[in-house]
Phi, psi and omega in degrees: 000330179293316180297319178299315179296322179294319180293322177295320178296322179294319179295326178282345182081029183285342183277151179267026176220164183290131175237163181283341183075211184256129176256134175286144179287125184287347185269358183254126177273092185286336181283322184273338185279145175285156180302320180296318181294320181297323184288338182260356183281140176241172186295330181294334178282348183262356180237159182284159177302326178296318179295319178301318179295320178297318178297315179301318179299317179296315180296321177299326181289326191251338185258149177288158183305325182295323178287319178301321179296319179295328180272003182059041176254119181286146179293000000 
């Protein structure tokens, strides 16, 4: 929730330093997709299986088992 609040503050321009603001995800074709399809799409559908495996490997290295279990990442 803290990260979410920080990102919202950055988007509003609440910080007294330069922030990147909001970046559009380059992997989503917003022009071709229907509104219904966009609302049900998640980030895992936007990356390749190889990238997902790399992300899981990084998370296994840095996160404790209890968090990995919540994220459904097998040890």
